[in-house]
Amino acid sequence: SFLNRHVLVVGLGAASGSDIAQDLSTTAASVTLSIRTERYVISRGLKHGMATFLNWFTLFTPAWLGVVGYTYFDWWPCVHRLSPGVTDSGDLLKEFALQRIKRATLVDRIQGREVFFVDGTSGKFDAIIFATGYRREFNFMAENLRPTSGLFEHCVLPTEPRVGYILFVLPFGTHWQVAELQANY
């Protein structure tokens, strides 16, 4: 439980770090988000009772277009203007403005509960969550258990129905609702 604890989330990423930080901001004593790369933040969900552009876009965009866009993202000339990247987020900017989430630079070193950042600041934390991304390599797994492109509902390995890969997709919107739905399979 993170109730009344001081939590450091390392990594903003495409969505995971920002989603985790937002979820924790309502229960933790403090949440600090360590960000390596600055990103543009696009609001997800509702604002003032109205759907955001991202909601409308994903409502009328077929899923295959999102897959094609993700696969061939570098081919779109306008995407390079968005460098260093885009993060879709519910209320991250509001949480920063209300100081429920604090921003920190890269972690320099950790000594016990104290974390030192590259800008010379430091803080004491009860928990550190790494949302720093990953590389999808499964060399450590038996060949017959490795994920294929034909996963049932994008999560269950057809040849081994007891093996599932949760969030092995890039969903539009929140990741956690997709993970919960996939876990039901």
XYZ file of N, CA and C in Angstrom:
555
model
N 0.839 -1.183 0.000
C 0.000 0.000 0.000
C 0.886 1.249 0.000
N 0.449 2.246 -0.742
C 1.198 3.491 -0.833
C 0.549 4.610 -0.017
N -0.419 4.253 0.798
C -1.125 5.232 1.608
C -0.158 5.969 2.531
N -0.164 7.299 2.437
C 0.682 8.177 3.260
C 2.175 7.893 3.123
N 2.592 7.404 1.977
C 4.020 7.143 1.745
C 4.563 8.151 0.747
N 5.863 8.353 0.796
C 6.547 9.249 -0.138
C 7.076 8.387 -1.278
N 6.559 8.644 -2.499
C 6.834 7.772 -3.636
C 7.546 8.541 -4.740
N 8.573 7.918 -5.303
C 9.276 8.439 -6.467
C 8.931 7.549 -7.651
N 8.426 8.154 -8.725
C 8.177 7.439 -9.974
C 9.249 7.887 -10.951
N 10.022 6.955 -11.454
C 11.106 7.262 -12.382
C 10.631 6.945 -13.789
N 10.491 7.980 -14.611
C 10.097 7.794 -16.000
C 8.708 8.308 -16.296
N 8.606 9.143 -17.306
C 7.312 9.664 -17.752
C 6.755 8.780 -18.851
N 7.584 8.490 -19.845
C 7.218 7.568 -20.912
C 6.002 7.970 -21.711
N 5.497 6.995 -22.458
C 4.329 7.235 -23.294
C 3.088 7.428 -22.444
N 2.995 6.756 -21.321
C 1.843 6.947 -20.445
C 2.033 6.327 -19.068
N 2.764 5.257 -18.946
C 2.805 4.504 -17.691
C 3.218 5.346 -16.497
N 4.331 6.045 -16.595
C 4.806 6.842 -15.467
C 3.818 7.914 -15.064
N 3.229 8.588 -16.050
C 2.259 9.640 -15.717
C 0.993 9.040 -15.118
N 0.533 7.894 -15.639
C -0.662 7.247 -15.079
C -0.426 6.803 -13.640
N 0.724 6.204 -13.385
C 1.044 5.732 -12.030
C 1.116 6.916 -11.068
N 1.807 7.977 -11.473
C 1.937 9.156 -10.614
C 0.574 9.762 -10.299
N -0.300 9.855 -11.307
C -1.637 10.409 -11.083
C -2.447 9.543 -10.128
N -2.377 8.223 -10.316
C -3.114 7.321 -9.428
C -2.638 7.447 -7.987
N -1.331 7.584 -7.801
C -0.773 7.677 -6.454
C -1.022 9.030 -5.800
N -1.223 10.065 -6.590
C -1.332 11.420 -6.034
C -2.535 11.593 -5.112
N -3.503 10.714 -5.181
C -4.681 10.844 -4.321
C -4.508 10.145 -2.976
N -3.519 9.236 -2.867
C -3.359 8.493 -1.612
C -1.993 8.661 -0.961
N -0.958 8.860 -1.752
C 0.392 8.960 -1.197
C 0.593 10.303 -0.506
N 1.503 10.329 0.453
C 1.839 11.584 1.132
C 2.470 12.561 0.152
N 3.318 12.042 -0.731
C 3.911 12.861 -1.786
C 4.285 11.969 -2.961
N 4.217 12.554 -4.159
C 4.607 11.849 -5.388
C 5.570 12.754 -6.133
N 6.709 12.194 -6.498
C 7.702 12.917 -7.286
C 7.922 12.130 -8.559
N 7.940 12.824 -9.697
C 8.125 12.189 -10.996
C 9.468 12.621 -11.556
N 10.377 11.659 -11.693
C 11.704 11.926 -12.248
C 11.627 11.780 -13.762
N 11.930 12.878 -14.472
C 11.762 12.915 -15.924
C 13.109 13.136 -16.601
N 13.459 12.228 -17.512
C 14.699 12.366 -18.282
C 14.481 13.245 -19.501
N 13.414 12.962 -20.257
C 13.173 13.640 -21.520
C 11.872 14.418 -21.443
N 11.934 15.696 -21.762
C 10.717 16.514 -21.791
C 9.812 16.005 -22.911
N 8.498 16.005 -22.675
C 7.525 15.523 -23.655
C 6.348 16.485 -23.719
N 5.668 16.511 -24.857
C 4.397 17.208 -24.960
C 3.351 16.343 -24.277
N 2.409 16.957 -23.576
C 1.355 16.214 -22.885
C 0.013 16.563 -23.520
N -0.703 15.528 -23.978
C -2.032 15.687 -24.565
C -3.040 15.160 -23.553
N -4.074 15.934 -23.281
C -5.089 15.510 -22.310
C -5.926 14.367 -22.861
N -6.188 13.412 -21.991
C -7.044 12.275 -22.292
C -8.275 12.378 -21.410
N -9.429 12.054 -21.913
C -10.629 12.040 -21.082
C -11.509 13.244 -21.314
N -12.109 13.734 -20.235
C -13.043 14.851 -20.322
C -12.455 16.101 -19.692
N -12.762 17.233 -20.286
C -12.388 18.520 -19.711
C -13.651 19.364 -19.678
N -14.005 19.821 -18.507
C -15.210 20.640 -18.327
C -16.437 19.935 -18.897
N -16.488 18.599 -18.736
C -17.634 17.823 -19.201
C -17.645 17.527 -20.684
N -16.647 17.978 -21.417
C -16.581 17.764 -22.865
C -15.427 16.816 -23.181
N -15.615 15.968 -24.188
C -14.559 15.053 -24.604
C -13.382 15.832 -25.176
N -12.166 15.393 -24.877
C -10.967 16.034 -25.429
C -10.768 15.601 -26.873
N -9.862 16.276 -27.559
C -9.553 15.921 -28.944
C -9.123 14.469 -29.039
N -8.319 13.994 -28.090
C -7.851 12.613 -28.132
C -9.027 11.644 -28.029
N -10.014 11.943 -27.198
C -11.204 11.086 -27.099
C -11.956 11.031 -28.419
N -12.199 12.187 -29.011
C -12.915 12.225 -30.285
C -12.131 11.510 -31.371
N -10.845 11.738 -31.415
C -10.000 11.115 -32.434
C -10.039 9.596 -32.327
N -9.887 9.074 -31.110
C -9.863 7.618 -30.939
C -11.254 7.011 -31.114
N -12.305 7.784 -30.873
C -13.662 7.283 -31.058
C -13.943 7.001 -32.535
N -13.443 7.851 -33.408
C -13.744 7.719 -34.831
C -12.602 7.134 -35.647
N -11.515 6.754 -35.000
C -10.378 6.185 -35.710
C -10.404 4.666 -35.583
N -10.365 3.954 -36.704
C -10.328 2.489 -36.606
C -9.020 2.022 -35.962
N -9.092 0.919 -35.228
C -7.918 0.410 -34.505
C -6.751 0.118 -35.446
N -7.038 -0.379 -36.644
C -5.949 -0.731 -37.563
C -5.127 0.497 -37.944
N -5.771 1.685 -37.983
C -5.038 2.901 -38.316
C -4.027 3.243 -37.220
N -4.412 3.017 -35.959
C -3.484 3.239 -34.856
C -2.292 2.309 -34.922
N -2.528 1.048 -35.280
C -1.437 0.074 -35.412
C -0.505 0.476 -36.546
N -1.088 0.850 -37.688
C -0.268 1.285 -38.826
C 0.518 2.537 -38.453
N -0.149 3.489 -37.791
C 0.527 4.721 -37.388
C 1.679 4.466 -36.445
N 1.472 3.570 -35.483
C 2.524 3.241 -34.529
C 3.677 2.531 -35.224
N 3.341 1.620 -36.123
C 4.372 0.836 -36.815
C 5.225 1.710 -37.724
N 4.585 2.659 -38.416
C 5.304 3.479 -39.392
C 5.402 4.936 -38.956
N 5.458 5.180 -37.669
C 5.446 6.534 -37.107
C 6.530 7.425 -37.701
N 7.707 6.880 -37.914
C 8.815 7.692 -38.413
C 8.602 8.182 -39.834
N 7.683 7.590 -40.543
C 7.440 8.012 -41.918
C 6.637 9.290 -41.989
N 5.958 9.659 -40.917
C 5.129 10.848 -40.923
C 6.009 12.063 -40.646
N 6.177 12.956 -41.618
C 7.075 14.102 -41.410
C 6.662 14.982 -40.240
N 5.351 15.118 -39.981
C 4.912 16.008 -38.904
C 5.305 15.476 -37.536
N 5.524 14.164 -37.407
C 5.863 13.573 -36.113
C 7.220 14.071 -35.626
N 8.150 14.301 -36.540
C 9.481 14.757 -36.140
C 9.441 16.145 -35.509
N 8.409 16.919 -35.810
C 8.257 18.237 -35.182
C 7.828 18.110 -33.727
N 7.286 16.940 -33.345
C 6.842 16.718 -31.973
C 7.957 16.193 -31.083
N 9.143 16.096 -31.632
C 10.274 15.597 -30.859
C 10.403 16.440 -29.608
N 10.617 15.929 -28.460
C 11.086 14.604 -28.121
C 10.014 13.542 -27.971
N 8.742 13.858 -27.995
C 7.716 12.833 -27.891
C 6.426 13.382 -27.315
N 5.410 12.516 -27.319
C 4.086 12.896 -26.846
C 3.634 11.901 -25.788
N 3.020 12.392 -24.757
C 2.423 11.556 -23.712
C 0.958 11.928 -23.598
N 0.087 10.906 -23.646
C -1.326 11.200 -23.390
C -1.568 11.010 -21.904
N -2.331 11.905 -21.332
C -2.462 11.893 -19.879
C -3.809 12.451 -19.457
N -4.336 11.921 -18.367
C -5.593 12.421 -17.830
C -5.445 13.814 -17.247
N -4.820 13.908 -16.102
C -4.734 15.188 -15.395
C -3.324 15.494 -14.904
N -2.329 15.050 -15.607
C -0.953 15.246 -15.149
C -0.624 16.716 -14.958
N -0.970 17.546 -15.932
C -0.632 18.968 -15.824
C -1.353 19.617 -14.638
N -2.602 19.233 -14.417
C -3.348 19.758 -13.268
C -2.685 19.321 -11.956
N -2.256 18.063 -11.895
C -1.597 17.557 -10.683
C -0.287 18.299 -10.422
N 0.455 18.642 -11.483
C 1.668 19.456 -11.321
C 1.296 20.841 -10.801
N 0.270 21.452 -11.401
C -0.131 22.802 -11.009
C -0.591 22.852 -9.553
N -1.291 21.812 -9.108
C -1.761 21.756 -7.726
C -0.694 21.237 -6.765
N 0.470 20.940 -7.292
C 1.632 20.440 -6.542
C 1.353 19.126 -5.825
N 0.445 18.331 -6.389
C 0.235 16.967 -5.879
C 1.302 16.032 -6.424
N 1.873 16.428 -7.563
C 3.012 15.714 -8.140
C 4.128 16.733 -8.320
N 5.305 16.380 -7.828
C 6.467 17.255 -7.992
C 7.342 16.687 -9.101
N 8.050 17.553 -9.777
C 8.924 17.144 -10.864
C 10.361 17.117 -10.379
N 11.105 16.119 -10.824
C 12.531 16.023 -10.485
C 13.314 15.662 -11.744
N 14.605 15.936 -11.700
C 15.475 15.566 -12.818
C 15.883 14.096 -12.671
N 16.870 13.699 -13.435
C 17.360 12.318 -13.407
C 17.930 11.934 -12.047
N 17.791 10.669 -11.725
C 18.377 10.143 -10.488
C 19.885 10.003 -10.688
N 20.641 10.569 -9.756
C 22.101 10.457 -9.798
C 22.548 9.227 -9.011
N 22.025 9.101 -7.778
C 22.393 7.951 -6.943
C 21.365 7.787 -5.824
N 21.374 6.606 -5.238
C 20.462 6.299 -4.141
C 21.288 5.800 -2.968
N 21.074 6.393 -1.801
C 21.744 5.960 -0.581
C 20.672 5.743 0.487
N 20.364 4.481 0.729
C 19.299 4.170 1.676
C 17.968 4.673 1.151
N 17.268 5.474 1.960
C 15.986 6.054 1.548
C 16.157 7.367 0.789
N 17.384 7.894 0.776
C 17.608 9.196 0.146
C 18.034 9.032 -1.310
N 17.356 9.803 -2.174
C 17.649 9.788 -3.603
C 18.231 11.147 -3.968
N 19.370 11.128 -4.655
C 20.045 12.348 -5.097
C 19.825 12.491 -6.602
N 19.455 13.699 -7.016
C 19.183 13.969 -8.419
C 20.351 14.729 -9.035
N 20.453 14.692 -10.375
C 21.602 15.305 -11.060
C 21.664 16.818 -10.900
N 20.547 17.458 -10.561
C 20.583 18.916 -10.370
C 21.026 19.307 -8.964
N 21.417 18.318 -8.138
C 21.909 18.599 -6.798
C 20.860 18.504 -5.701
N 19.591 18.384 -6.054
C 18.539 18.237 -5.038
C 18.463 16.782 -4.585
N 17.750 16.566 -3.496
C 17.582 15.203 -2.986
C 16.244 15.105 -2.257
N 15.835 13.879 -1.987
C 14.607 13.652 -1.253
C 14.608 12.264 -0.649
N 13.812 12.087 0.409
C 13.693 10.773 1.051
C 12.383 10.136 0.604
N 12.458 8.873 0.193
C 11.299 8.178 -0.354
C 11.135 6.822 0.301
N 9.872 6.427 0.471
C 9.539 5.113 1.012
C 9.491 4.058 -0.084
N 9.199 4.484 -1.309
C 9.093 3.546 -2.424
C 9.551 4.219 -3.707
N 10.153 3.425 -4.591
C 10.564 3.899 -5.910
C 9.939 2.962 -6.934
N 9.242 3.547 -7.910
C 8.627 2.763 -8.983
C 9.321 3.148 -10.281
N 9.844 2.155 -10.979
C 10.519 2.395 -12.251
C 9.537 2.183 -13.397
N 9.248 3.248 -14.134
C 8.399 3.186 -15.326
C 9.254 3.664 -16.498
N 10.360 2.977 -16.685
C 11.385 3.442 -17.613
C 11.347 2.760 -18.968
N 10.305 1.972 -19.213
C 10.205 1.305 -20.505
C 10.938 -0.024 -20.498
N 10.828 -0.693 -21.593
C 11.428 -2.012 -21.697
C 11.605 -2.373 -23.163
N 12.402 -3.377 -23.400
C 12.609 -3.910 -24.737
C 11.947 -5.280 -24.781
N 11.159 -5.511 -25.794
C 10.424 -6.775 -25.900
C 11.308 -7.868 -26.481
N 12.113 -8.441 -25.643
C 12.964 -9.565 -26.029
C 12.680 -10.716 -25.079
N 12.550 -11.906 -25.625
C 12.175 -13.060 -24.820
C 13.153 -14.210 -25.014
N 14.422 -13.893 -25.109
C 15.451 -14.913 -25.307
C 15.522 -15.891 -24.143
N 15.085 -15.474 -22.989
C 15.143 -16.318 -21.795
C 14.021 -17.355 -21.754
N 13.031 -17.209 -22.634
C 11.884 -18.118 -22.619
C 12.037 -19.219 -23.656
N 11.415 -20.361 -23.368
C 11.389 -21.451 -24.349
C 10.715 -20.943 -25.624
N 11.178 -21.425 -26.753
C 10.674 -20.955 -28.055
C 9.148 -21.048 -28.160
N 8.552 -22.119 -27.637
C 7.101 -22.304 -27.764
C 6.286 -21.387 -26.849
N 6.949 -20.670 -25.932
C 6.241 -19.752 -25.030
C 6.400 -18.280 -25.420
N 7.191 -18.028 -26.425
C 7.414 -16.639 -26.849
C 6.178 -16.098 -27.553
N 5.887 -14.821 -27.358
C 4.687 -14.250 -27.986
C 4.817 -14.215 -29.509
N 3.696 -14.386 -30.154
C 3.656 -14.335 -31.612
C 2.725 -13.203 -32.024
N 2.622 -12.994 -33.323
C 1.723 -11.941 -33.804
C 0.268 -12.394 -33.764
N 0.014 -13.672 -33.481
C -1.351 -14.177 -33.471
C -1.904 -14.421 -32.088
N -1.662 -13.525 -31.149
C -2.179 -13.690 -29.793
C -3.697 -13.491 -29.783
N -4.417 -14.404 -29.142
C -5.871 -14.280 -29.032
C -6.189 -13.067 -28.165
N -7.065 -12.188 -28.674
C -7.414 -10.946 -27.986
C -6.166 -10.146 -27.608
N -5.134 -10.276 -28.388
C -3.857 -9.581 -28.207
C -3.180 -9.909 -26.885
N -3.528 -11.044 -26.273
C -2.879 -11.354 -25.003
C -2.639 -12.848 -24.755
N -3.462 -13.755 -25.280
C -3.336 -15.176 -24.946
C -2.638 -15.919 -26.077
N -1.621 -16.689 -25.727
C -0.871 -17.491 -26.694
C -1.734 -18.694 -27.089
N -2.160 -18.802 -28.364
C -3.088 -19.863 -28.762
C -2.559 -21.280 -28.523
N -1.263 -21.478 -28.678
C -0.704 -22.824 -28.497
C -0.544 -23.199 -27.027
N -0.525 -22.196 -26.153
C -0.403 -22.411 -24.709
C -1.395 -21.477 -24.015
N -2.671 -21.874 -23.913
C -3.691 -20.948 -23.402
C -3.514 -20.532 -21.946
N -2.580 -21.131 -21.229
C -2.313 -20.695 -19.855
C -1.297 -19.563 -19.798
N -0.755 -19.176 -20.967
C 0.254 -18.113 -21.035
C -0.385 -16.863 -21.634
N -0.336 -15.760 -20.884
C -0.896 -14.508 -21.365
C 0.106 -13.375 -21.286
N -0.016 -12.450 -22.182
C 0.848 -11.271 -22.231
C -0.040 -10.045 -22.084
N -0.101 -9.518 -20.878
C -0.961 -8.378 -20.591
C -0.282 -7.090 -21.059
N -1.059 -6.237 -21.695
C -0.592 -4.945 -22.235
C 0.491 -5.113 -23.286
N 0.345 -6.125 -24.111
C 1.277 -6.319 -25.210
C 0.783 -5.587 -26.447
N -0.077 -4.606 -26.217
C -0.627 -3.767 -27.270
C -0.354 -2.317 -26.886
N -0.498 -1.429 -27.834
C -0.397 0.001 -27.548
C -1.807 0.567 -27.641
N -2.533 0.596 -26.516
C -3.932 1.027 -26.579
C -4.050 2.537 -26.713
N -5.162 2.969 -27.297
C -5.516 4.388 -27.256
C -6.146 4.629 -25.901
N -5.732 5.643 -25.195
C -6.321 5.925 -23.894
C -5.569 5.222 -22.781
N -6.264 4.943 -21.702
C -5.617 4.412 -20.512
C -5.203 2.956 -20.670
N -4.063 2.633 -20.131
C -3.533 1.276 -20.199
C -4.186 0.362 -19.173
N -4.525 0.925 -18.022
C -4.965 0.087 -16.907
C -6.315 -0.568 -17.168
N -7.221 0.115 -17.854
C -8.507 -0.502 -18.171
C -8.324 -1.640 -19.167
N -7.425 -1.473 -20.124
C -7.135 -2.541 -21.079
C -6.506 -3.722 -20.364
N -5.587 -3.459 -19.434
C -4.949 -4.544 -18.675
C -5.979 -5.330 -17.877
N -6.925 -4.624 -17.265
C -7.953 -5.297 -16.481
C -8.839 -6.168 -17.371
N -9.206 -5.667 -18.528
C -10.017 -6.463 -19.446
C -9.252 -7.697 -19.932
N -7.981 -7.525 -20.275
C -7.190 -8.652 -20.739
C -6.995 -9.688 -19.637
N -6.857 -9.249 -18.404
C -6.662 -10.181 -17.291
C -7.871 -11.077 -17.088
N -9.028 -10.663 -17.556
C -10.238 -11.478 -17.428
C -10.233 -12.681 -18.364
N -9.382 -12.690 -19.397
C -9.320 -13.835 -20.298
C -8.643 -14.935 -19.593
